[in-house]
Amino acid sequence: MTELMQREMQELFYLFFGALAVMLLFFVRDILCNRVSHYRNLRRSLYLCFWILASFLMYQFAYRGAYGAVSWYSLAVFGLGIILWKKVLCDIITLYDTVQKQNGDLKHEEKKEK
């Protein structure tokens, strides 16, 4: 009985951190797409490649956690990992930019037309 519970907890652990890894990948995708926003085809191909990488990454985490079997509670934990990223970790990562703006660093700001 405890071995089964340990295995399920391991599955939840893998899928929770898999969700965090996928969201980190999307964060990198957004940064790259913003940098190449003038090149429409390159941005589209980057977007597609990152979705393919994200699906491969989720598959790898699901396979590592439960040999590819996805249960309702593993999807719930994957969703919780995404919510944690959106509500907590994403704010921590962008905090550096906010602090720089408050300290008067305007190198990334757009200049206003007069």
GROMACS .gro file of N, CA and C in nm:
model
  342
    1MET      N    1   0.082  -0.120   0.000
    1MET     CA    2   0.000   0.000   0.000
    1MET      C    3   0.086   0.126   0.000
    2THR      N    4   0.188   0.130   0.084
    2THR     CA    5   0.271   0.249   0.090
    2THR      C    6   0.354   0.266  -0.037
    3GLU      N    7   0.390   0.154  -0.100
    3GLU     CA    8   0.465   0.164  -0.225
    3GLU      C    9   0.379   0.227  -0.334
    4LEU      N   10   0.251   0.195  -0.336
    4LEU     CA   11   0.160   0.254  -0.433
    4LEU      C   12   0.143   0.404  -0.408
    5MET      N   13   0.129   0.441  -0.283
    5MET     CA   14   0.117   0.583  -0.250
    5MET      C   15   0.245   0.659  -0.282
    6GLN      N   16   0.358   0.596  -0.257
    6GLN     CA   17   0.486   0.659  -0.288
    6GLN      C   18   0.498   0.680  -0.439
    7ARG      N   19   0.455   0.583  -0.516
    7ARG     CA   20   0.461   0.594  -0.662
    7ARG      C   21   0.369   0.706  -0.713
    8GLU      N   22   0.250   0.717  -0.655
    8GLU     CA   23   0.158   0.824  -0.695
    8GLU      C   24   0.213   0.962  -0.657
    9MET      N   25   0.274   0.972  -0.541
    9MET     CA   26   0.334   1.100  -0.500
    9MET      C   27   0.450   1.136  -0.592
   10GLN      N   28   0.523   1.037  -0.635
   10GLN     CA   29   0.633   1.061  -0.730
   10GLN      C   30   0.576   1.110  -0.863
   11GLU      N   31   0.465   1.052  -0.906
   11GLU     CA   32   0.400   1.096  -1.030
   11GLU      C   33   0.355   1.241  -1.018
   12LEU      N   34   0.295   1.275  -0.904
   12LEU     CA   35   0.252   1.413  -0.882
   12LEU      C   36   0.370   1.509  -0.880
   13PHE      N   37   0.479   1.467  -0.819
   13PHE     CA   38   0.600   1.548  -0.814
   13PHE      C   39   0.651   1.577  -0.954
   14TYR      N   40   0.660   1.473  -1.037
   14TYR     CA   41   0.710   1.491  -1.173
   14TYR      C   42   0.620   1.582  -1.255
   15LEU      N   43   0.490   1.563  -1.246
   15LEU     CA   44   0.400   1.643  -1.328
   15LEU      C   45   0.391   1.787  -1.279
   16PHE      N   46   0.402   1.810  -1.149
   16PHE     CA   47   0.403   1.946  -1.096
   16PHE      C   48   0.523   2.022  -1.150
   17PHE      N   49   0.640   1.962  -1.140
   17PHE     CA   50   0.759   2.029  -1.190
   17PHE      C   51   0.766   2.028  -1.342
   18GLY      N   52   0.697   1.935  -1.405
   18GLY     CA   53   0.684   1.938  -1.550
   18GLY      C   54   0.605   2.060  -1.595
   19ALA      N   55   0.500   2.093  -1.521
   19ALA     CA   56   0.422   2.212  -1.553
   19ALA      C   57   0.507   2.338  -1.537
   20LEU      N   58   0.587   2.342  -1.432
   20LEU     CA   59   0.675   2.457  -1.413
   20LEU      C   60   0.778   2.467  -1.527
   21ALA      N   61   0.829   2.353  -1.572
   21ALA     CA   62   0.926   2.354  -1.682
   21ALA      C   63   0.860   2.399  -1.813
   22VAL      N   64   0.738   2.356  -1.838
   22VAL     CA   65   0.668   2.398  -1.959
   22VAL      C   66   0.640   2.548  -1.956
   23MET      N   67   0.602   2.600  -1.840
   23MET     CA   68   0.575   2.744  -1.831
   23MET      C   69   0.705   2.824  -1.843
   24LEU      N   70   0.815   2.772  -1.793
   24LEU     CA   71   0.943   2.838  -1.813
   24LEU      C   72   0.979   2.840  -1.962
   25LEU      N   73   0.950   2.732  -2.030
   25LEU     CA   74   0.972   2.727  -2.175
   25LEU      C   75   0.887   2.830  -2.247
   26PHE      N   76   0.762   2.847  -2.205
   26PHE     CA   77   0.676   2.949  -2.266
   26PHE      C   78   0.725   3.089  -2.234
   27PHE      N   79   0.783   3.109  -2.117
   27PHE     CA   80   0.839   3.239  -2.081
   27PHE      C   81   0.955   3.273  -2.175
   28VAL      N   82   1.040   3.176  -2.201
   28VAL     CA   83   1.152   3.196  -2.294
   28VAL      C   84   1.098   3.220  -2.435
   29ARG      N   85   0.994   3.146  -2.473
   29ARG     CA   86   0.931   3.166  -2.605
   29ARG      C   87   0.880   3.309  -2.621
   30ASP      N   88   0.814   3.361  -2.519
   30ASP     CA   89   0.761   3.498  -2.527
   30ASP      C   90   0.873   3.600  -2.542
   31ILE      N   91   0.983   3.580  -2.470
   31ILE     CA   92   1.097   3.671  -2.481
   31ILE      C   93   1.154   3.668  -2.623
   32LEU      N   94   1.175   3.548  -2.676
   32LEU     CA   95   1.231   3.537  -2.811
   32LEU      C   96   1.135   3.591  -2.916
   33CYS      N   97   1.007   3.566  -2.902
   33CYS     CA   98   0.910   3.616  -3.000
   33CYS      C   99   0.902   3.768  -2.995
   34ASN      N  100   0.919   3.827  -2.879
   34ASN     CA  101   0.919   3.973  -2.870
   34ASN      C  102   1.043   4.032  -2.936
   35ARG      N  103   1.154   3.961  -2.926
   35ARG     CA  104   1.277   4.012  -2.988
   35ARG      C  105   1.276   4.004  -3.140
   36VAL      N  106   1.205   3.907  -3.193
   36VAL     CA  107   1.199   3.892  -3.340
   36VAL      C  108   1.061   3.929  -3.392
   37SER      N  109   0.995   4.022  -3.325
   37SER     CA  110   0.857   4.056  -3.363
   37SER      C  111   0.847   4.117  -3.502
   38HIS      N  112   0.955   4.170  -3.554
   38HIS     CA  113   0.951   4.230  -3.688
   38HIS      C  114   0.955   4.125  -3.798
   39TYR      N  115   1.000   4.006  -3.765
   39TYR     CA  116   1.010   3.897  -3.864
   39TYR      C  117   0.894   3.800  -3.840
   40ARG      N  118   0.789   3.818  -3.916
   40ARG     CA  119   0.665   3.746  -3.891
   40ARG      C  120   0.680   3.595  -3.906
   41ASN      N  121   0.745   3.549  -4.013
   41ASN     CA  122   0.760   3.405  -4.036
   41ASN      C  123   0.850   3.340  -3.931
   42LEU      N  124   0.956   3.409  -3.892
   42LEU     CA  125   1.044   3.355  -3.789
   42LEU      C  126   0.970   3.344  -3.656
   43ARG      N  127   0.890   3.445  -3.625
   43ARG     CA  128   0.813   3.441  -3.500
   43ARG      C  129   0.713   3.325  -3.501
   44ARG      N  130   0.648   3.304  -3.613
   44ARG     CA  131   0.553   3.193  -3.622
   44ARG      C  132   0.622   3.057  -3.610
   45SER      N  133   0.737   3.043  -3.674
   45SER     CA  134   0.808   2.915  -3.665
   45SER      C  135   0.863   2.893  -3.524
   46LEU      N  136   0.909   3.000  -3.457
   46LEU     CA  137   0.951   2.986  -3.318
   46LEU      C  138   0.835   2.943  -3.230
   47TYR      N  139   0.720   3.004  -3.253
   47TYR     CA  140   0.601   2.972  -3.175
   47TYR      C  141   0.565   2.824  -3.191
   48LEU      N  142   0.567   2.776  -3.316
   48LEU     CA  143   0.536   2.636  -3.343
   48LEU      C  144   0.639   2.543  -3.280
   49CYS      N  145   0.767   2.577  -3.293
   49CYS     CA  146   0.873   2.492  -3.237
   49CYS      C  147   0.862   2.483  -3.084
   50PHE      N  148   0.828   2.593  -3.021
   50PHE     CA  149   0.815   2.589  -2.876
   50PHE      C  150   0.693   2.508  -2.832
   51TRP      N  151   0.585   2.509  -2.910
   51TRP     CA  152   0.472   2.423  -2.876
   51TRP      C  153   0.510   2.275  -2.892
   52ILE      N  154   0.586   2.244  -2.994
   52ILE     CA  155   0.632   2.106  -3.011
   52ILE      C  156   0.724   2.066  -2.896
   53LEU      N  157   0.816   2.155  -2.857
   53LEU     CA  158   0.903   2.127  -2.742
   53LEU      C  159   0.823   2.111  -2.614
   54ALA      N  160   0.721   2.194  -2.596
   54ALA     CA  161   0.639   2.184  -2.474
   54ALA      C  162   0.563   2.052  -2.470
   55SER      N  163   0.510   2.008  -2.582
   55SER     CA  164   0.439   1.880  -2.582
   55SER      C  165   0.535   1.764  -2.558
   56PHE      N  166   0.655   1.772  -2.615
   56PHE     CA  167   0.755   1.669  -2.590
   56PHE      C  168   0.796   1.668  -2.443
   57LEU      N  169   0.813   1.786  -2.385
   57LEU     CA  170   0.851   1.796  -2.245
   57LEU      C  171   0.742   1.740  -2.154
   58MET      N  172   0.616   1.771  -2.183
   58MET     CA  173   0.508   1.716  -2.102
   58MET      C  174   0.502   1.564  -2.114
   59TYR      N  175   0.520   1.515  -2.235
   59TYR     CA  176   0.521   1.371  -2.256
   59TYR      C  177   0.633   1.305  -2.174
   60GLN      N  178   0.751   1.365  -2.175
   60GLN     CA  179   0.864   1.307  -2.102
   60GLN      C  180   0.838   1.305  -1.952
   61PHE      N  181   0.781   1.414  -1.900
   61PHE     CA  182   0.749   1.416  -1.757
   61PHE      C  183   0.639   1.316  -1.723
   62ALA      N  184   0.538   1.303  -1.810
   62ALA     CA  185   0.431   1.206  -1.787
   62ALA      C  186   0.484   1.064  -1.795
   63TYR      N  187   0.574   1.040  -1.888
   63TYR     CA  188   0.632   0.905  -1.901
   63TYR      C  189   0.718   0.872  -1.779
   64ARG      N  190   0.795   0.969  -1.735
   64ARG     CA  191   0.880   0.948  -1.618
   64ARG      C  192   0.797   0.927  -1.491
   65GLY      N  193   0.685   0.999  -1.483
   65GLY     CA  194   0.601   0.989  -1.364
   65GLY      C  195   0.517   0.864  -1.359
   66ALA      N  196   0.453   0.827  -1.471
   66ALA     CA  197   0.360   0.714  -1.468
   66ALA      C  198   0.362   0.634  -1.597
   67TYR      N  199   0.474   0.627  -1.663
   67TYR     CA  200   0.489   0.551  -1.787
   67TYR      C  201   0.387   0.594  -1.893
   68GLY      N  202   0.357   0.723  -1.896
   68GLY     CA  203   0.270   0.778  -1.998
   68GLY      C  204   0.122   0.779  -1.964
   69ALA      N  205   0.083   0.713  -1.857
   69ALA     CA  206  -0.058   0.713  -1.818
   69ALA      C  207  -0.089   0.842  -1.743
   70VAL      N  208  -0.190   0.911  -1.790
   70VAL     CA  209  -0.227   1.039  -1.729
   70VAL      C  210  -0.361   1.020  -1.659
   71SER      N  211  -0.364   1.048  -1.529
   71SER     CA  212  -0.487   1.034  -1.452
   71SER      C  213  -0.544   1.173  -1.424
   72TRP      N  214  -0.663   1.176  -1.365
   72TRP     CA  215  -0.728   1.304  -1.337
   72TRP      C  216  -0.649   1.385  -1.236
   73TYR      N  217  -0.590   1.319  -1.137
   73TYR     CA  218  -0.517   1.395  -1.036
   73TYR      C  219  -0.382   1.443  -1.088
   74SER      N  220  -0.324   1.372  -1.185
   74SER     CA  221  -0.200   1.422  -1.244
   74SER      C  222  -0.227   1.545  -1.330
   75LEU      N  223  -0.341   1.549  -1.400
   75LEU     CA  224  -0.377   1.669  -1.474
   75LEU      C  225  -0.407   1.786  -1.381
   76ALA      N  226  -0.469   1.756  -1.267
   76ALA     CA  227  -0.497   1.860  -1.168
   76ALA      C  228  -0.367   1.918  -1.113
   77VAL      N  229  -0.270   1.833  -1.085
   77VAL     CA  230  -0.142   1.881  -1.034
   77VAL      C  231  -0.067   1.958  -1.142
   78PHE      N  232  -0.077   1.914  -1.266
   78PHE     CA  233  -0.016   1.988  -1.376
   78PHE      C  234  -0.077   2.128  -1.385
   79GLY      N  235  -0.208   2.136  -1.371
   79GLY     CA  236  -0.276   2.266  -1.370
   79GLY      C  237  -0.235   2.352  -1.252
   80LEU      N  238  -0.218   2.291  -1.135
   80LEU     CA  239  -0.171   2.366  -1.019
   80LEU      C  240  -0.031   2.421  -1.040
   81GLY      N  241   0.053   2.344  -1.108
   81GLY     CA  242   0.187   2.394  -1.140
   81GLY      C  243   0.182   2.515  -1.231
   82ILE      N  244   0.090   2.513  -1.327
   82ILE     CA  245   0.073   2.627  -1.417
   82ILE      C  246   0.021   2.748  -1.340
   83ILE      N  247  -0.075   2.726  -1.251
   83ILE     CA  248  -0.128   2.837  -1.171
   83ILE      C  249  -0.020   2.894  -1.080
   84LEU      N  250   0.061   2.808  -1.020
   84LEU     CA  251   0.170   2.856  -0.936
   84LEU      C  252   0.265   2.942  -1.019
   85TRP      N  253   0.295   2.900  -1.140
   85TRP     CA  254   0.384   2.979  -1.225
   85TRP      C  255   0.323   3.116  -1.254
   86LYS      N  256   0.195   3.116  -1.293
   86LYS     CA  257   0.131   3.241  -1.332
   86LYS      C  258   0.116   3.338  -1.214
   87LYS      N  259   0.081   3.286  -1.097
   87LYS     CA  260   0.049   3.373  -0.984
   87LYS      C  261   0.169   3.408  -0.898
   88VAL      N  262   0.270   3.322  -0.890
   88VAL     CA  263   0.380   3.345  -0.796
   88VAL      C  264   0.514   3.361  -0.868
   89LEU      N  265   0.558   3.260  -0.938
   89LEU     CA  266   0.693   3.259  -0.993
   89LEU      C  267   0.713   3.359  -1.106
   90CYS      N  268   0.614   3.381  -1.187
   90CYS     CA  269   0.628   3.475  -1.298
   90CYS      C  270   0.649   3.616  -1.244
   91ASP      N  271   0.585   3.652  -1.134
   91ASP     CA  272   0.604   3.783  -1.072
   91ASP      C  273   0.744   3.797  -1.015
   92ILE      N  274   0.799   3.690  -0.962
   92ILE     CA  275   0.934   3.695  -0.906
   92ILE      C  276   1.037   3.717  -1.018
   93ILE      N  277   1.017   3.651  -1.131
   93ILE     CA  278   1.111   3.664  -1.242
   93ILE      C  279   1.107   3.805  -1.299
   94THR      N  280   0.989   3.864  -1.311
   94THR     CA  281   0.978   3.999  -1.367
   94THR      C  282   1.004   4.107  -1.264
   95LEU      N  283   1.028   4.071  -1.140
   95LEU     CA  284   1.055   4.168  -1.035
   95LEU      C  285   1.182   4.247  -1.064
   96TYR      N  286   1.281   4.185  -1.126
   96TYR     CA  287   1.406   4.252  -1.158
   96TYR      C  288   1.381   4.373  -1.248
   97ASP      N  289   1.298   4.356  -1.349
   97ASP     CA  290   1.266   4.468  -1.438
   97ASP      C  291   1.194   4.579  -1.364
   98THR      N  292   1.103   4.542  -1.274
   98THR     CA  293   1.029   4.642  -1.197
   98THR      C  294   1.121   4.720  -1.106
   99VAL      N  295   1.213   4.654  -1.040
   99VAL     CA  296   1.307   4.721  -0.951
   99VAL      C  297   1.396   4.815  -1.030
  100GLN      N  298   1.440   4.773  -1.149
  100GLN     CA  299   1.524   4.858  -1.230
  100GLN      C  300   1.450   4.985  -1.273
  101LYS      N  301   1.322   4.972  -1.305
  101LYS     CA  302   1.244   5.089  -1.345
  101LYS      C  303   1.226   5.185  -1.227
  102GLN      N  304   1.206   5.131  -1.109
  102GLN     CA  305   1.189   5.216  -0.991
  102GLN      C  306   1.318   5.287  -0.954
  103ASN      N  307   1.432   5.228  -0.987
  103ASN     CA  308   1.559   5.290  -0.956
  103ASN      C  309   1.603   5.391  -1.063
  104GLY      N  310   1.521   5.411  -1.163
  104GLY     CA  311   1.551   5.512  -1.264
  104GLY      C  312   1.621   5.460  -1.388
  105ASP      N  313   1.634   5.330  -1.403
  105ASP     CA  314   1.696   5.273  -1.523
  105ASP      C  315   1.593   5.272  -1.635
  106LEU      N  316   1.614   5.354  -1.734
  106LEU     CA  317   1.516   5.368  -1.841
  106LEU      C  318   1.568   5.317  -1.975
  107LYS      N  319   1.669   5.230  -1.975
  107LYS     CA  320   1.726   5.187  -2.102
  107LYS      C  321   1.631   5.101  -2.185
  108HIS      N  322   1.532   5.038  -2.122
  108HIS     CA  323   1.437   4.955  -2.195
  108HIS      C  324   1.306   5.029  -2.221
  109GLU      N  325   1.295   5.151  -2.177
  109GLU     CA  326   1.172   5.227  -2.195
  109GLU      C  327   1.167   5.290  -2.334
  110GLU      N  328   1.049   5.302  -2.387
  110GLU     CA  329   1.033   5.368  -2.516
  110GLU      C  330   1.027   5.518  -2.493
  111LYS      N  331   1.086   5.593  -2.584
  111LYS     CA  332   1.084   5.738  -2.572
  111LYS      C  333   0.955   5.793  -2.631
  112LYS      N  334   0.897   5.889  -2.562
  112LYS     CA  335   0.772   5.949  -2.607
  112LYS      C  336   0.800   6.057  -2.710
  113GLU      N  337   0.713   6.062  -2.808
  113GLU     CA  338   0.721   6.166  -2.910
  113GLU      C  339   0.661   6.294  -2.853
  114LYS      N  340   0.725   6.408  -2.877
  114LYS     CA  341   0.671   6.535  -2.828
  114LYS      C  342   0.598   6.609  -2.937
   0.00000   0.00000   0.00000
